[in-house]
Tab-separated table of C-alpha atoms in Angstrom:
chain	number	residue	atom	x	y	z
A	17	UNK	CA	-2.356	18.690	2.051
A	18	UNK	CA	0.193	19.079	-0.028
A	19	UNK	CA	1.360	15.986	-2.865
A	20	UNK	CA	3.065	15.710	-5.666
A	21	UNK	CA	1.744	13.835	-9.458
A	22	UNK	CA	4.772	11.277	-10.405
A	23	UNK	CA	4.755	8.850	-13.141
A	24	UNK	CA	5.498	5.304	-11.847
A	25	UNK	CA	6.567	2.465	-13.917
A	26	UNK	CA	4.912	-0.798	-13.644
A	27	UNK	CA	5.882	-2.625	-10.181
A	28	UNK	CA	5.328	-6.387	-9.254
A	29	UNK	CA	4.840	-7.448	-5.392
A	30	UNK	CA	4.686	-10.625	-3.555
A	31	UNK	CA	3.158	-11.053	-0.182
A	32	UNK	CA	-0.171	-11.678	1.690
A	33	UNK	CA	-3.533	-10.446	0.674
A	34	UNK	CA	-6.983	-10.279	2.934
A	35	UNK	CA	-10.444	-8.493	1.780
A	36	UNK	CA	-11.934	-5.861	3.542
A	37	UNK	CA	-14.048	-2.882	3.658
A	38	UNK	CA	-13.542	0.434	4.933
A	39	UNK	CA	-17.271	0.321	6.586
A	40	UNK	CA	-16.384	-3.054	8.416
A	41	UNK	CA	-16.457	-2.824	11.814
A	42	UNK	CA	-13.686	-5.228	11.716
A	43	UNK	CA	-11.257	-3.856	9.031
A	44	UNK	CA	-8.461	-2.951	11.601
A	45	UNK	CA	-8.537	-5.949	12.846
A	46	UNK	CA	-8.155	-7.628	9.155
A	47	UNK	CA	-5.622	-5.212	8.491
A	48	UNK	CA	-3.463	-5.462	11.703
A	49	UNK	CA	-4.117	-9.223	11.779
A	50	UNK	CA	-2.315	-9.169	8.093
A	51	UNK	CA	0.492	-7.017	8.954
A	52	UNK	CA	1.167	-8.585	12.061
A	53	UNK	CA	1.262	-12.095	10.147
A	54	UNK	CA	3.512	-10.743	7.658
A	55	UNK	CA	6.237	-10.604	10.066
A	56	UNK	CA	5.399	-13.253	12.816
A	57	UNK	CA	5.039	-15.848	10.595
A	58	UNK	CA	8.271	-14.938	8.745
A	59	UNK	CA	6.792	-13.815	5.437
A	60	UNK	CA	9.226	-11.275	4.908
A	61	UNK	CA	12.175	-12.792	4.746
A	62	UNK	CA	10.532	-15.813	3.016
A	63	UNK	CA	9.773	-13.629	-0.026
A	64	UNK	CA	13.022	-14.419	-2.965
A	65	UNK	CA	13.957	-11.572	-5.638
A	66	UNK	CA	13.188	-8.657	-3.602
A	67	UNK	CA	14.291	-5.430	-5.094
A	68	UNK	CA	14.559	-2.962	-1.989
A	69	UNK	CA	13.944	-3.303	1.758
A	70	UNK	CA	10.722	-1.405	1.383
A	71	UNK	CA	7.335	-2.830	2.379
A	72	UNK	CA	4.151	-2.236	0.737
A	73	UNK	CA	0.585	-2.256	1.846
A	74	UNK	CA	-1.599	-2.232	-1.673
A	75	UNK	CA	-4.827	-1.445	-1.551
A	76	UNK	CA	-6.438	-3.339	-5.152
A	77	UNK	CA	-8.919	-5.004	-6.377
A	78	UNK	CA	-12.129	-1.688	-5.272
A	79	UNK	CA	-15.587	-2.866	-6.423
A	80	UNK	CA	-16.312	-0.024	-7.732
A	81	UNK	CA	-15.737	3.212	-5.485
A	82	UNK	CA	-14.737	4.675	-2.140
A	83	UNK	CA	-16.995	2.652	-0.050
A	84	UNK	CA	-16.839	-0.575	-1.281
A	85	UNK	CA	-14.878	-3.885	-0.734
A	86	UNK	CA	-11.095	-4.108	-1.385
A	87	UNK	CA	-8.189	-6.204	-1.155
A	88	UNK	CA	-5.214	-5.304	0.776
A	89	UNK	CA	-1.802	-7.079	-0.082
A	90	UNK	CA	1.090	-6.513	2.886
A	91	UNK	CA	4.042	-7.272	0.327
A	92	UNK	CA	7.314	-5.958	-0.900
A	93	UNK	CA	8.636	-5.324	-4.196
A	94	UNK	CA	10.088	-8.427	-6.385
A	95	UNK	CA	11.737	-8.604	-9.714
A	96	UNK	CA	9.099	-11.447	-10.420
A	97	UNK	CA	11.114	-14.062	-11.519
A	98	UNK	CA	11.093	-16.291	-8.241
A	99	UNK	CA	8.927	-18.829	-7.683
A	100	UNK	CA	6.940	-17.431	-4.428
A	101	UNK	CA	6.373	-19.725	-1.223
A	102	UNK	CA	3.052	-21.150	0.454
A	103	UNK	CA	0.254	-18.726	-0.011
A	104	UNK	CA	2.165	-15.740	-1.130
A	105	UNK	CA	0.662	-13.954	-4.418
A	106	UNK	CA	2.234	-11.349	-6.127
A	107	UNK	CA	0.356	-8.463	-7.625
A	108	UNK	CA	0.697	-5.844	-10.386
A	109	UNK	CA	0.567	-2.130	-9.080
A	110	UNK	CA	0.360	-0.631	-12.746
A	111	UNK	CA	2.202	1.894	-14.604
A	112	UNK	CA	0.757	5.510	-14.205
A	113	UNK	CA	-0.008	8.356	-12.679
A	114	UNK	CA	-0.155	8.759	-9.135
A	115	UNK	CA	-0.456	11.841	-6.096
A	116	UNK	CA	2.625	10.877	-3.592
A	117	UNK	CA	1.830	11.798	0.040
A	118	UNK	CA	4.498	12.052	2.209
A	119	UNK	CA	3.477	11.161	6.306
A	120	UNK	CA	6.036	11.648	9.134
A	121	UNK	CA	5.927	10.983	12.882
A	122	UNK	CA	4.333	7.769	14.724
A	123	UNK	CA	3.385	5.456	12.494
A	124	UNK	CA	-0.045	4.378	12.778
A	125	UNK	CA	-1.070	8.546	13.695
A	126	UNK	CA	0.930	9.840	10.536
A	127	UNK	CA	-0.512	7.326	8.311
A	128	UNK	CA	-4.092	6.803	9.034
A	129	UNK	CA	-4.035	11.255	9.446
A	130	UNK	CA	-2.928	11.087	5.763
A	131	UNK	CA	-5.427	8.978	4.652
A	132	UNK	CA	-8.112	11.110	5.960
A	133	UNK	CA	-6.708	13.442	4.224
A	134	UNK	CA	-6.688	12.092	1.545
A	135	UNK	CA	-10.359	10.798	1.603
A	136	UNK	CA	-11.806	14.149	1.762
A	137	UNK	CA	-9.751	15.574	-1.171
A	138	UNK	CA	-11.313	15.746	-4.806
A	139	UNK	CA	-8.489	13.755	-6.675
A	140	UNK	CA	-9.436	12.078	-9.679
A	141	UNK	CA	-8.886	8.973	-8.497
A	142	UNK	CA	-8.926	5.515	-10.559
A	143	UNK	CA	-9.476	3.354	-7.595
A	144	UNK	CA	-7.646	0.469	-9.545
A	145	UNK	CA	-4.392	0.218	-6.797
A	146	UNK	CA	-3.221	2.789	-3.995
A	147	UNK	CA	-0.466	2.057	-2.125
A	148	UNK	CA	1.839	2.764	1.136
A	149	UNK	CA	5.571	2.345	0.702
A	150	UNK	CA	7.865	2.176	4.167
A	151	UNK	CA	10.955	3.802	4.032
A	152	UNK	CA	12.330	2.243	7.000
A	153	UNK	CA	11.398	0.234	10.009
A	154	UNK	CA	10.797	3.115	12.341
A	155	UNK	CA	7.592	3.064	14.106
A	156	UNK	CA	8.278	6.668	15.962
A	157	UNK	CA	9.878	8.926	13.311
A	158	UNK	CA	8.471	6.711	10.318
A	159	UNK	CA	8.520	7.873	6.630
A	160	UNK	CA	5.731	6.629	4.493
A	161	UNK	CA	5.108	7.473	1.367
A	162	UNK	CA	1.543	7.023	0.169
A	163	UNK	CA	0.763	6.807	-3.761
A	164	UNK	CA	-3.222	7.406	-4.912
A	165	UNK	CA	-3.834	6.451	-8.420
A	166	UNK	CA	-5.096	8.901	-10.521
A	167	UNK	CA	-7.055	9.065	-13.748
A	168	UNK	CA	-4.914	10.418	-16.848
């Protein structure tokens, strides 16, 4: 699968976090649930000092490797400088080195394929934030583009 290494800045991101596991029988469920409450429950557009339409799903917060426990944050960039509502957190993705993965088509297949993918490759990962950014709202003929961090 082809990727390419890009330098990212440091980003900030405000939205709604849940812990999971990648082993849990129920992780899609956490996952979904958290997506799907993102936009019922009118997070989105609740979230002040956003920076670009995009949303984010960050994957922080690893206790220790592949396997173990994470936290996912369903968010959207900020500038940081808002006071955030209810129980919204914002989150540093940090400045580094990252493989970008670009996934096209439907948009649960394309990204969980990638991510697979992904899994099986030897990257040099730092397991200290991944992330998925949406390029649009298209669940059919989605673009996401999905950013591993990697060890310098």
């Amino acid at each position: 699968m082809e990727y390419e290494i890009v330098k990212l800045e440091e980003k900030k991101a405000a939205g709604i976090k849940a812990r999971t596991n990648n082993m849990s029988p129920d992780m899609g469920a956490v996952i979904g649930g958290l997506w799907g409450k993102f936009y019922s429950e009118g997070i989105y557009e609740s979230i002040p000092g956003k920076t670009n339409e995009k949303v984010l799903g960050i994957y922080t917060e690893y206790d220790g490797d592949a396997m173990s426990d994470y936290t996912i944050v369903v968010a959207c960039e900020v500038d940081g400088k808002e006071e955030l509502p209810g129980d919204t957190v914002l989150v540093t993705i940090p400045a580094g080195n990252y493989a970008r993965f670009i996934a096209k088509g439907d948009l649960h297949e394309a990204v969980a394929k990638c991510w697979q993918e992904i899994w099986s490759m030897d990257l040099s990962r730092t397991f200290a934030c991944d992330f998925e950014e949406y390029q649009d709202d298209s669940m059919d003929e989605a673009e996401i583009h999905i950013y591993v961090g990697l060890k310098e």
